[in-house]
Coordinates of N, CA, C and O in Angstrom, one line a residue:
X1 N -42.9 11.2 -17.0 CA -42.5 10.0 -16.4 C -41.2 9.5 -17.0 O -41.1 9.5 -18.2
X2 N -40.3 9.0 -16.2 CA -38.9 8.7 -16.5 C -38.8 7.3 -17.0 O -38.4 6.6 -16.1
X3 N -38.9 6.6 -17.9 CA -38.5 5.0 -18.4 C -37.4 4.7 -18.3 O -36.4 5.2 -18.8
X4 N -37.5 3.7 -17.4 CA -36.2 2.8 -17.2 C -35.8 2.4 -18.1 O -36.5 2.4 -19.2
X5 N -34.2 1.7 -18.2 CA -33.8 0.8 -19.7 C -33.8 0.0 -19.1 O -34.0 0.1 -17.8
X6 N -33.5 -1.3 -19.9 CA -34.0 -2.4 -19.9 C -32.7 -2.8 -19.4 O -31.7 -2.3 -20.0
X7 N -32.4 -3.9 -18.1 CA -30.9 -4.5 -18.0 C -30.8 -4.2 -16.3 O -31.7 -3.7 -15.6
X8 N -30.0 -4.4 -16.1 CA -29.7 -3.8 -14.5 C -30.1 -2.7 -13.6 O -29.9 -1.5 -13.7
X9 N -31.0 -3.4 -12.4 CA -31.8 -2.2 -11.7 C -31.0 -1.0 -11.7 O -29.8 -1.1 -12.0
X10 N -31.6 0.2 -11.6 CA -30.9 1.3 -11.5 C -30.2 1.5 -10.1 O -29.6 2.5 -10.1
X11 N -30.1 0.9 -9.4 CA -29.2 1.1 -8.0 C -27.5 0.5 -8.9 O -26.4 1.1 -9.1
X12 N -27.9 -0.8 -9.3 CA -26.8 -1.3 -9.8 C -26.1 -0.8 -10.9 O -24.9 -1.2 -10.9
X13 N -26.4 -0.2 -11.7 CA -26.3 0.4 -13.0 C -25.1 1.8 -12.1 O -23.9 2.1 -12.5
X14 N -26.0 2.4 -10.8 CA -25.3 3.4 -10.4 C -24.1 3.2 -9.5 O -23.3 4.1 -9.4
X15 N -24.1 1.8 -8.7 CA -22.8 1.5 -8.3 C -21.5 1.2 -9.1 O -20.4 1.4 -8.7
X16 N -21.9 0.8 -10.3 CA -21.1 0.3 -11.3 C -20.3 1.7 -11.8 O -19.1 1.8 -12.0
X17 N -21.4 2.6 -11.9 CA -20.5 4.1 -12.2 C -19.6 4.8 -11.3 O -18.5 5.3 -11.6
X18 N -20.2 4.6 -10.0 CA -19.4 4.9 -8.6 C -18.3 4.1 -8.3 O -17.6 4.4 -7.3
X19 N -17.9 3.0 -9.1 CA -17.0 2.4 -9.1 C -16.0 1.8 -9.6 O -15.1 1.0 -9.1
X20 N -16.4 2.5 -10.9 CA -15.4 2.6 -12.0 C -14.0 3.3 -11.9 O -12.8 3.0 -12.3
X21 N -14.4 4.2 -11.5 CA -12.8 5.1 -10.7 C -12.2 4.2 -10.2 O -11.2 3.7 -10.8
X22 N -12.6 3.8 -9.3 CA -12.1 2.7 -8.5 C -11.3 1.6 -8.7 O -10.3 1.2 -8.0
X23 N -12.1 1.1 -9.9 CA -11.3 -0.1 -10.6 C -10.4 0.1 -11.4 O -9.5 -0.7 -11.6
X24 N -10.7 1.6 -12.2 CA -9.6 2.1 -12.9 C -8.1 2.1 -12.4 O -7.0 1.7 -12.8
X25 N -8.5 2.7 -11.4 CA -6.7 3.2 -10.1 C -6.2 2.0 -10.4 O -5.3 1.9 -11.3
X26 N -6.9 0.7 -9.6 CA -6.5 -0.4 -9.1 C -5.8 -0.9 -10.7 O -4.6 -1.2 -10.9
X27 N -6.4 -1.0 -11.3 CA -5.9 -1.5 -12.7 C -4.4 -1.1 -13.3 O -3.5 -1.7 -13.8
X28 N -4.8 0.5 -12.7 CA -3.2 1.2 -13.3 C -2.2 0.9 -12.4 O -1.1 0.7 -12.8
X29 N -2.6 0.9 -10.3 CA -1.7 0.8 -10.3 C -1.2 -0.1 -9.7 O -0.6 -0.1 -8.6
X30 N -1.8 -1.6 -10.9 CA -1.5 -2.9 -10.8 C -0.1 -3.0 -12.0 O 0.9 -3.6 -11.8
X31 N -0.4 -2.0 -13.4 CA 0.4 -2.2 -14.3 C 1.7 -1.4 -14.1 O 2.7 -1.8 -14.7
X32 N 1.7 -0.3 -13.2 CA 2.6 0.3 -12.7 C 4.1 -0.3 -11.6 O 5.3 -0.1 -11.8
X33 N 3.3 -1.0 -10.5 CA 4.0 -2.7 -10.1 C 4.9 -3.4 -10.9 O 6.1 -3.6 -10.9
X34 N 3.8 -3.5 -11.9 CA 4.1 -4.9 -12.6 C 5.2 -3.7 -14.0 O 5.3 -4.5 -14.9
X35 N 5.6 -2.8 -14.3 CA 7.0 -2.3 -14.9 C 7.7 -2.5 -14.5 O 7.8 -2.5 -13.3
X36 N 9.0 -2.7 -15.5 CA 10.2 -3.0 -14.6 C 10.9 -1.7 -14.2 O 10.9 -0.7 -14.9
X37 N 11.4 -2.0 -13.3 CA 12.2 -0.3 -12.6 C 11.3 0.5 -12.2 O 11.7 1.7 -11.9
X38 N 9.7 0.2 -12.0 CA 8.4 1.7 -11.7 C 8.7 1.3 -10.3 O 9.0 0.2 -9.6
X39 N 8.6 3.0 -10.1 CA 8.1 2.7 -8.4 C 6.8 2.2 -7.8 O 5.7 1.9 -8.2
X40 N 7.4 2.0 -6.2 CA 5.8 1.2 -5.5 C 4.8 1.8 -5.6 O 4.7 2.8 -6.3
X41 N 3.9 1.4 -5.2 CA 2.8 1.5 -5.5 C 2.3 2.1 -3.9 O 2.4 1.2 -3.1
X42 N 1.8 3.2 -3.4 CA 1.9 3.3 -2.0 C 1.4 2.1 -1.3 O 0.6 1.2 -1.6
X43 N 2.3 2.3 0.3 CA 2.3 1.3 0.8 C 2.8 0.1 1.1 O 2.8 -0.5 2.1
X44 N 3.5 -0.2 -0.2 CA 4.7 -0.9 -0.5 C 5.9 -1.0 -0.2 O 6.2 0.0 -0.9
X45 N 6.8 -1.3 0.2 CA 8.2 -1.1 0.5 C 8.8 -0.4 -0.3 O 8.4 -0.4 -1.5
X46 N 9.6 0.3 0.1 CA 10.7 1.3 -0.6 C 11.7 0.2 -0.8 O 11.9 -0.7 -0.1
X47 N 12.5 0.6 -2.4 CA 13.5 -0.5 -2.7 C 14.8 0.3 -2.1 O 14.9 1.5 -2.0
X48 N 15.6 -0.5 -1.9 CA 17.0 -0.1 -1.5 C 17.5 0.8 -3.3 O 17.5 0.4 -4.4
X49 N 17.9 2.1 -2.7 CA 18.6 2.6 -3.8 C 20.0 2.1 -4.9 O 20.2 2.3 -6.1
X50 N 20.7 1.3 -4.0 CA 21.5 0.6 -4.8 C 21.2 -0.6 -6.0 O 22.0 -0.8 -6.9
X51 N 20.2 -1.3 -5.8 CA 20.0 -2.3 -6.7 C 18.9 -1.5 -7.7 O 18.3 -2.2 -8.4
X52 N 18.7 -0.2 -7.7 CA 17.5 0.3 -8.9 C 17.8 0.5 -10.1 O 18.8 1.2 -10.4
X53 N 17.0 -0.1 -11.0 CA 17.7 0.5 -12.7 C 17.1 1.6 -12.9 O 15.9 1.7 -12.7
X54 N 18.0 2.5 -13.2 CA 18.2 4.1 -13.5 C 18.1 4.8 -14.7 O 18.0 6.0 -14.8
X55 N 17.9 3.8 -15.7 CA 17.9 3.9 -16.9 C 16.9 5.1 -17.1 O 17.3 5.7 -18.1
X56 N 15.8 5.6 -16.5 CA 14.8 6.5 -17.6 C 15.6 7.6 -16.6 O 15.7 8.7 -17.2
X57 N 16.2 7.6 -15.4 CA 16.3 8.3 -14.8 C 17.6 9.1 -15.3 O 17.7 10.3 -15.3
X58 N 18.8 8.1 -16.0 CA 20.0 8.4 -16.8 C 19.6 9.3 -18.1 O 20.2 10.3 -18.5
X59 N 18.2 8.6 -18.8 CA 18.1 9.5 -20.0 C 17.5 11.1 -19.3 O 18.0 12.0 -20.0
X60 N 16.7 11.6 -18.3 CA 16.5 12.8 -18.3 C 18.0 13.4 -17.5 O 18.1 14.6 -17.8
X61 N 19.0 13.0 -16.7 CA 19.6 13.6 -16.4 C 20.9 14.1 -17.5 O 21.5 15.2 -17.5
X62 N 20.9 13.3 -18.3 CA 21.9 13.4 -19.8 C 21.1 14.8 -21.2 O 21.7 15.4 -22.2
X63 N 19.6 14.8 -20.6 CA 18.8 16.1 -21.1 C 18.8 17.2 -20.5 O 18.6 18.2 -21.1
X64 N 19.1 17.0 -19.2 CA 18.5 18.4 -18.7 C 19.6 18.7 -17.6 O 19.6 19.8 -17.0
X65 N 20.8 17.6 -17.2 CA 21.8 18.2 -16.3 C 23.4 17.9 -16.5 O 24.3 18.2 -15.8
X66 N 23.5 17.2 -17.9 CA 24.6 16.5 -18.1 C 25.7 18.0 -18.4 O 26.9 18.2 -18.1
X67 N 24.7 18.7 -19.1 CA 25.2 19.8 -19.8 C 26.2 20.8 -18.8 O 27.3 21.1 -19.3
X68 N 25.7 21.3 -17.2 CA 26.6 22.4 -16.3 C 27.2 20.5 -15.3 O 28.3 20.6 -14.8
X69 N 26.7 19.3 -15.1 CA 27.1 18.6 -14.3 C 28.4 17.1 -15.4 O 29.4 16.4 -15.0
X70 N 28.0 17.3 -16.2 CA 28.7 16.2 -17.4 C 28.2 15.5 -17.0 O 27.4 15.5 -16.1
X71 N 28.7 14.3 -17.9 CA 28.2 12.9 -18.5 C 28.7 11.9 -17.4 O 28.3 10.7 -17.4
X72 N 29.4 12.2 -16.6 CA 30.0 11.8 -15.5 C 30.2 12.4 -14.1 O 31.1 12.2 -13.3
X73 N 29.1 13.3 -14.3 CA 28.4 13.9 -12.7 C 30.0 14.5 -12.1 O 30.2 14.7 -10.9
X74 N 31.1 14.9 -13.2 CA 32.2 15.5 -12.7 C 32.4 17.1 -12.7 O 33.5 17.6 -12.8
X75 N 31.3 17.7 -12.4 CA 30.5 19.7 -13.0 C 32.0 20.2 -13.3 O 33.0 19.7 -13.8
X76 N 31.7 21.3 -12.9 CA 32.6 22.8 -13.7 C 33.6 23.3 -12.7 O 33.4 24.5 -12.5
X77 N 34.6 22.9 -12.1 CA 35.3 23.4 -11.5 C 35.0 24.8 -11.2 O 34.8 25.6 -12.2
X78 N 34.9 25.4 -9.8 CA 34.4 26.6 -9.6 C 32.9 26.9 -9.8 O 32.5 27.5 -8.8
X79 N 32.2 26.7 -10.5 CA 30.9 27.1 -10.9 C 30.0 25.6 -10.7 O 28.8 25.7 -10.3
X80 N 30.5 24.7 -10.8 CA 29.1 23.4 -10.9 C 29.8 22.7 -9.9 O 31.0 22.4 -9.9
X81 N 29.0 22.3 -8.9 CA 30.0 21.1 -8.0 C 29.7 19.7 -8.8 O 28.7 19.3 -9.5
X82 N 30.4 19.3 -8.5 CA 30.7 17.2 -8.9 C 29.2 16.5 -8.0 O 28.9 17.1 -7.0
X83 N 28.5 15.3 -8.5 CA 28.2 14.4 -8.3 C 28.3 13.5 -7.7 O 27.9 12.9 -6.8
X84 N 29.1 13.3 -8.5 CA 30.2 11.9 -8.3 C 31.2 11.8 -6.8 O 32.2 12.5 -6.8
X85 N 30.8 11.0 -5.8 CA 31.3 11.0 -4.7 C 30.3 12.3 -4.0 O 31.0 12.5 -3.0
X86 N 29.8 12.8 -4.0 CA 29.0 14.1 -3.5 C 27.5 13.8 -3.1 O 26.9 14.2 -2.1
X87 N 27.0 12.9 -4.0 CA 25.6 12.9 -3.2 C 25.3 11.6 -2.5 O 24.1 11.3 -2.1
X88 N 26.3 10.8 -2.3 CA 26.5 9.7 -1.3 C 26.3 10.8 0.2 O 25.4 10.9 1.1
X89 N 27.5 11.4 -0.1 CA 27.7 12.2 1.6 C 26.6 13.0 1.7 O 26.6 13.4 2.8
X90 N 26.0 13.3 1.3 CA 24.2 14.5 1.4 C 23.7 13.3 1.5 O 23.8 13.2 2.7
X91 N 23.3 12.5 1.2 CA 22.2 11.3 1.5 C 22.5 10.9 3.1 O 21.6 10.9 3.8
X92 N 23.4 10.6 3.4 CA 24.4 10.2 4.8 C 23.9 11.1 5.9 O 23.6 10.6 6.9
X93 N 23.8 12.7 5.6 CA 23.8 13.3 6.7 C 22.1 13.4 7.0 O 21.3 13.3 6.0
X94 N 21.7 13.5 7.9 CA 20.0 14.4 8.5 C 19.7 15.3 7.5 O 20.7 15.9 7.2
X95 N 18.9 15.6 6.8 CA 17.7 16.5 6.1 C 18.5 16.7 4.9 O 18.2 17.7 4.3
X96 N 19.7 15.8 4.2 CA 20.3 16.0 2.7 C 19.2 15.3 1.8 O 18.8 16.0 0.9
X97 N 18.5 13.9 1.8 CA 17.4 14.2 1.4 C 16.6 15.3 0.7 O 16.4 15.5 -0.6
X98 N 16.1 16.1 1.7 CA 15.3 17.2 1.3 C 15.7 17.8 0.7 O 15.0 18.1 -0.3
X99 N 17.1 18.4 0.9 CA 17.7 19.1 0.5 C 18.0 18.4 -0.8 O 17.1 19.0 -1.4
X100 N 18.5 17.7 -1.6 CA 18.6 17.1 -3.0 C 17.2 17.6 -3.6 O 17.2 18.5 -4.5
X101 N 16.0 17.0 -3.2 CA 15.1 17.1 -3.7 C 14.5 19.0 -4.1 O 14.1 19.6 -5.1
X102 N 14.6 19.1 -2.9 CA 14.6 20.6 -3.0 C 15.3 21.6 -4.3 O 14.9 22.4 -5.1
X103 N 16.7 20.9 -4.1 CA 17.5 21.8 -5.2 C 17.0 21.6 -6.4 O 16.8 22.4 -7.3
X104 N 16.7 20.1 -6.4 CA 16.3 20.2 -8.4 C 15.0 21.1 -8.3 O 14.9 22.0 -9.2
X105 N 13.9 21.1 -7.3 CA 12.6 21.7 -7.9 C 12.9 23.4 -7.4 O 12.1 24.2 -7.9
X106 N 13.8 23.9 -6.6 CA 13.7 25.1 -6.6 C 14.8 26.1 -7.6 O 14.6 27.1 -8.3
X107 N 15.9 25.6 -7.3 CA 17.1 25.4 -8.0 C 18.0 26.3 -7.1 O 17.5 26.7 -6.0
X108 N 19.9 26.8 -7.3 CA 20.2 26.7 -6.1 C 21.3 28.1 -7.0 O 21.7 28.2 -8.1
X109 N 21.4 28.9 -5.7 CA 22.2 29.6 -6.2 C 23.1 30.7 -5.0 O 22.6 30.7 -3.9
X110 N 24.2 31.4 -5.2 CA 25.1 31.3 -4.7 C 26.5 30.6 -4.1 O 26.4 29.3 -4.2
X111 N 27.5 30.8 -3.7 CA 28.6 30.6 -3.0 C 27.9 29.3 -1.9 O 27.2 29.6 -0.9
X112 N 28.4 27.5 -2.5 CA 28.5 26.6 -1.5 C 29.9 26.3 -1.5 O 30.7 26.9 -2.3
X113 N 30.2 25.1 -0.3 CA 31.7 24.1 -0.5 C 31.1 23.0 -0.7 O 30.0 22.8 -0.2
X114 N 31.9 21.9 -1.8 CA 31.5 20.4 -2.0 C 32.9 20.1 -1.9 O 33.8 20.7 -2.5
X115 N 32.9 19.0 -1.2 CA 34.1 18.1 -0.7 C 35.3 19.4 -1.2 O 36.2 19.4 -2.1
X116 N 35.2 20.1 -0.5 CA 36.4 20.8 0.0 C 36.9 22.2 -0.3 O 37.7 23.1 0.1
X117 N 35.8 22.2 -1.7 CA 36.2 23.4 -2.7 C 34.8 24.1 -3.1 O 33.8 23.5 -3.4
X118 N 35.1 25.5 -3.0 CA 34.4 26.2 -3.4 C 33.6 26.6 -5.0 O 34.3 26.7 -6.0
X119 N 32.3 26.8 -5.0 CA 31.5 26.5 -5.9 C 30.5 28.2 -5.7 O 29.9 28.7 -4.7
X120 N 30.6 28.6 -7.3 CA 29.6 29.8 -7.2 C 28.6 30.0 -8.6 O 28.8 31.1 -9.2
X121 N 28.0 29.4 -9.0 CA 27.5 29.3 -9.8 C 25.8 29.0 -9.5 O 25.4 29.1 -8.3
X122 N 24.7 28.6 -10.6 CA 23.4 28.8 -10.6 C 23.2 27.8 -11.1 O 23.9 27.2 -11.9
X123 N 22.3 27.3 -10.7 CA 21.4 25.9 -11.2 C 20.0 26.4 -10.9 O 19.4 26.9 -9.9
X124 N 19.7 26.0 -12.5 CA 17.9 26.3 -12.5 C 17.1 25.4 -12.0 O 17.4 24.2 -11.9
X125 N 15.4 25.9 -11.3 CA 14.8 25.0 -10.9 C 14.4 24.5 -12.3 O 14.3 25.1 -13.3
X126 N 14.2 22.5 -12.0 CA 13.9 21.8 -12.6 C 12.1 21.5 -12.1 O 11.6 20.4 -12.3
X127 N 11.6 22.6 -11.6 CA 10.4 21.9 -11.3 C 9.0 21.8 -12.4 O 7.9 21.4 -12.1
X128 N 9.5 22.2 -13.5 CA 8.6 21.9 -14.8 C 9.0 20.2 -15.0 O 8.2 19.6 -15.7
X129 N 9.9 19.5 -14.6 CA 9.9 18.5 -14.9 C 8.3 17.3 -14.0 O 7.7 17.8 -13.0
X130 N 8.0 16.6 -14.3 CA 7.3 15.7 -13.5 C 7.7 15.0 -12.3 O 8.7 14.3 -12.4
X131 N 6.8 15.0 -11.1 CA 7.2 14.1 -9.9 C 8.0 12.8 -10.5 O 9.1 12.5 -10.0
X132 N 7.5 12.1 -11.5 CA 8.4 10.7 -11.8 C 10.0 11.4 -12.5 O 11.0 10.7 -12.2
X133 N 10.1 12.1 -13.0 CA 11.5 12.8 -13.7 C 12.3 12.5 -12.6 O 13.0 11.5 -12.3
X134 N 11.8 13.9 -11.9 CA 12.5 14.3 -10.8 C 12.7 13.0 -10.0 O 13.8 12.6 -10.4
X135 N 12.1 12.2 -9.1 CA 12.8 11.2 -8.4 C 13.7 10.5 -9.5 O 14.8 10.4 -9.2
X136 N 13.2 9.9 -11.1 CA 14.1 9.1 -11.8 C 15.6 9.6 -11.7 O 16.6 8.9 -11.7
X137 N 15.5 11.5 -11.7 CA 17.0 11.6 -11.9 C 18.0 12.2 -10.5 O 19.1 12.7 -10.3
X138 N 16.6 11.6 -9.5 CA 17.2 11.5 -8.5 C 18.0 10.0 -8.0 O 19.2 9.9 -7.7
X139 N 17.1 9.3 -8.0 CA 17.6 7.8 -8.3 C 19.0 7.7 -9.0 O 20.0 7.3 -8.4
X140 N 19.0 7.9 -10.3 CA 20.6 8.0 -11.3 C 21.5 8.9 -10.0 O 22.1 8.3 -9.1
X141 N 21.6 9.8 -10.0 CA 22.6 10.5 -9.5 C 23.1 9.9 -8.3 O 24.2 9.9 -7.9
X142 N 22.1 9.4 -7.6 CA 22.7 8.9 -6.6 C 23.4 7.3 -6.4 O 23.9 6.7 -5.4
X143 N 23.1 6.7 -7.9 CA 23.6 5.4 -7.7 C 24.9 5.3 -9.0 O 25.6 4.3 -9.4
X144 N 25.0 6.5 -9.5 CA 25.7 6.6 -11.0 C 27.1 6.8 -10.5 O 27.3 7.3 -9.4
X145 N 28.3 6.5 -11.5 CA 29.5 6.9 -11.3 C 30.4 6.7 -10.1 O 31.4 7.4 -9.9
X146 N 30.1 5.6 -9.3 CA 30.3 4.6 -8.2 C 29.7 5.1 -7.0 O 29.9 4.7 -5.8
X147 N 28.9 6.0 -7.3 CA 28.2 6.6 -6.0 C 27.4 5.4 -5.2 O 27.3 5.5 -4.0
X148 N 27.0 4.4 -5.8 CA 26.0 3.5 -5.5 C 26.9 2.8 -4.0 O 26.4 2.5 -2.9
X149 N 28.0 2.6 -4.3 CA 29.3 1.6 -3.0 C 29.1 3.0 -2.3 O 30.1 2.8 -1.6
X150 N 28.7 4.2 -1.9 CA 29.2 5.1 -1.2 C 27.9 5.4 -0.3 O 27.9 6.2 0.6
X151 N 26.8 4.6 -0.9 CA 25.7 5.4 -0.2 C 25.7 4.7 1.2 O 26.4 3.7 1.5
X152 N 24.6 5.5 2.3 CA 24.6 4.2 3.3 C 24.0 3.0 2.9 O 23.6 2.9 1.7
X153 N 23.9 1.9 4.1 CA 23.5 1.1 3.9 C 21.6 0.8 4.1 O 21.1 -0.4 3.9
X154 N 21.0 1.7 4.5 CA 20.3 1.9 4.4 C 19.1 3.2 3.6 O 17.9 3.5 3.8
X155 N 19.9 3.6 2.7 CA 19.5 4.4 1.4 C 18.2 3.8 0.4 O 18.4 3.0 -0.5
X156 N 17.2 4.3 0.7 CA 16.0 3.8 -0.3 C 16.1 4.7 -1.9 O 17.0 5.4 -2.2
X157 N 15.3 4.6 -2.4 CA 14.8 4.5 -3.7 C 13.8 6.4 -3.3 O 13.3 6.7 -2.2
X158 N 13.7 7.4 -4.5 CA 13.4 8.6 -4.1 C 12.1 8.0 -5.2 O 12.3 7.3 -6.1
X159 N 10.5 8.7 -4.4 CA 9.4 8.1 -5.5 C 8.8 9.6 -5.6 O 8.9 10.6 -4.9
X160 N 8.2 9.5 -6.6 CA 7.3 10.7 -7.2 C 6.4 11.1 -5.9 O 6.3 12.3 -5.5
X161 N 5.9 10.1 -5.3 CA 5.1 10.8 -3.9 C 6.1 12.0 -3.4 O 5.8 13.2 -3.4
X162 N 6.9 11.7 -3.1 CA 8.1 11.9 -2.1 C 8.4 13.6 -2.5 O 8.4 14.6 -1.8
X163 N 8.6 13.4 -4.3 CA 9.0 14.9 -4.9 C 7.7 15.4 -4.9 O 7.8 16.6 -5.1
X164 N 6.2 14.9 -4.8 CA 4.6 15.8 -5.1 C 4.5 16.2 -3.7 O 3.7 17.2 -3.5
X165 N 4.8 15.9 -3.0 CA 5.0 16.2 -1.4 C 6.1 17.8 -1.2 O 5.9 19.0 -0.9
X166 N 7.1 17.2 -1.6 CA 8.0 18.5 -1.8 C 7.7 19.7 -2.7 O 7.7 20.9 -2.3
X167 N 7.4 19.1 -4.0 CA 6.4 20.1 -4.8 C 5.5 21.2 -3.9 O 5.6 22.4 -4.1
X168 N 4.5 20.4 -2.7 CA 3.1 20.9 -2.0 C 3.9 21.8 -1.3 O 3.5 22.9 -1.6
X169 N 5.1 21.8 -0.4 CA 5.4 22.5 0.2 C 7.1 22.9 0.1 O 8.1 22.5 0.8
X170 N 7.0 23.7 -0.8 CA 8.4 24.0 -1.0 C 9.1 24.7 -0.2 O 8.7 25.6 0.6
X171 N 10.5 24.1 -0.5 CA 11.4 25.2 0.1 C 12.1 26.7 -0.5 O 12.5 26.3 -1.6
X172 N 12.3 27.5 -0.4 CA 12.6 28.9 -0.7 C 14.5 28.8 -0.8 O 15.3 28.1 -0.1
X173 N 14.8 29.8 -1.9 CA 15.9 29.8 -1.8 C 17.0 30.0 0.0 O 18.1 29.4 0.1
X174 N 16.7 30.7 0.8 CA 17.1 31.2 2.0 C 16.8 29.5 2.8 O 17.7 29.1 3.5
X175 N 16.4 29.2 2.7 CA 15.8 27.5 3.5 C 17.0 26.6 3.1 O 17.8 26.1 3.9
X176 N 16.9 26.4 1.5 CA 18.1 25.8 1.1 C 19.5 25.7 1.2 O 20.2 24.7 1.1
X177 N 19.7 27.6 1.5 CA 21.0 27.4 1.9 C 21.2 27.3 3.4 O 22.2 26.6 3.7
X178 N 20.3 27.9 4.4 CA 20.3 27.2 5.5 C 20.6 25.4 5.8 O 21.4 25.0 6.7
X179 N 19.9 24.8 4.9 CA 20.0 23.7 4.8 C 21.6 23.0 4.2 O 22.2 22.0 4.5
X180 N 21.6 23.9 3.3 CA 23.3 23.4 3.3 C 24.3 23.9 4.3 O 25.5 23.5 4.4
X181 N 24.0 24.5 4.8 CA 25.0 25.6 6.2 C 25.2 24.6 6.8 O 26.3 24.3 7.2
X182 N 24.0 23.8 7.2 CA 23.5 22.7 8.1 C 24.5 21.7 7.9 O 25.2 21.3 8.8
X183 N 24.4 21.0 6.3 CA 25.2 19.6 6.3 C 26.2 19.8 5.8 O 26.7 18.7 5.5
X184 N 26.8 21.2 5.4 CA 28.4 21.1 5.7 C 28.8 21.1 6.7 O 30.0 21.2 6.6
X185 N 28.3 20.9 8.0 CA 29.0 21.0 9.2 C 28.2 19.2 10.2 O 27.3 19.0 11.1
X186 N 28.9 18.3 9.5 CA 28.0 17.2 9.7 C 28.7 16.5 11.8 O 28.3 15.6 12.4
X187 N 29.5 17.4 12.1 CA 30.0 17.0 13.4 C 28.7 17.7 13.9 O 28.4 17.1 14.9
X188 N 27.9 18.7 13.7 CA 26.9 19.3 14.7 C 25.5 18.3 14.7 O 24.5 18.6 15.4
X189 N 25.5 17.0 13.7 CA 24.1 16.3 13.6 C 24.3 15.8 14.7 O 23.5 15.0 15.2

């Protein structure tokens, strides 16, 4: 025979268990809101990219891309394309989005053009980084180095959903550059 403990019927005892998850989420992703510079919380408005502090997003880009891109998103002549002024115009065109996102988690390689000049070098995928990284140093790049006055005017904020999403279904090296074939030729959008 099974003895009850003494306190709260056992129905209630078992909703309280069933619902702890529950309260947990809500708890974290009350404290997550309430950070300054964290992303929404789903559901919530996307912030305009231009007013976002970049700051965690500046410290992983200065770890893990400063080095082939510099400290001023100005890359390697011939081998690294520039930042700076560069990912305004990919955010501008149809599917540069993805395509940004894409390159950090797959990484990119071969012969592209950026603003005018030819680029042949390798960039590794960054997709050991975390969904939060990856959008933080997505966020930086795109508002750093006066890129921020260049974006459109309707340019949001990139969130970890956004990159676990891209993560779920990646794109392949051949995809990528299709996709850049695409938005260097922005008279065909």
């Amino acid at each position: 025979m099974r003895r009850r403990r003494p306190g709260a019927p056992a129905g209630a005892r078992r909703r309280a268990r069933l619902l702890a998850p529950a309260v947990a989420l809500a708890a974290l992703a009350a404290a997550v809101a309430a950070a300054p510079g964290a992303a929404p919380v789903p559901g919530t408005p996307l912030r305009p990219l231009a007013g976002l502090d970049t700051t965690s997003g500046r410290a992983v880009y200065e770890a893990n891309c400063a080095g082939c891109h510099g400290f001023t998103g100005e890359g390697l002549r011939g081998a690294v394309p520039p930042l700076a002024g560069n990912v305004p115009v990919l955010l501008a065109r149809e599917g540069g989005r993805e395509y940004l996102v894409g390159v950090l988690l797959t990484g990119l390689s071969g012969e592209i053009e950026v603003l005018g000049e030819r680029y042949d070098g390798v960039m590794p995928s960054w997709a050991h980084l975390g969904e939060a990284q990856v959008a933080d140093v997505l966020n930086h790049v795109a508002t750093a180095w006066g890129n921020a006055a260049l974006l459109p005017p309707d340019a949001v904020e990139f969130t970890d959903l956004e990159v676990g999403m891209a993560r779920a279904f990646p794109a392949d090296q051949a995809a990528l550059a299709r996709m850049r074939r695409t938005l260097a030729r922005p008279s065909e959008q």
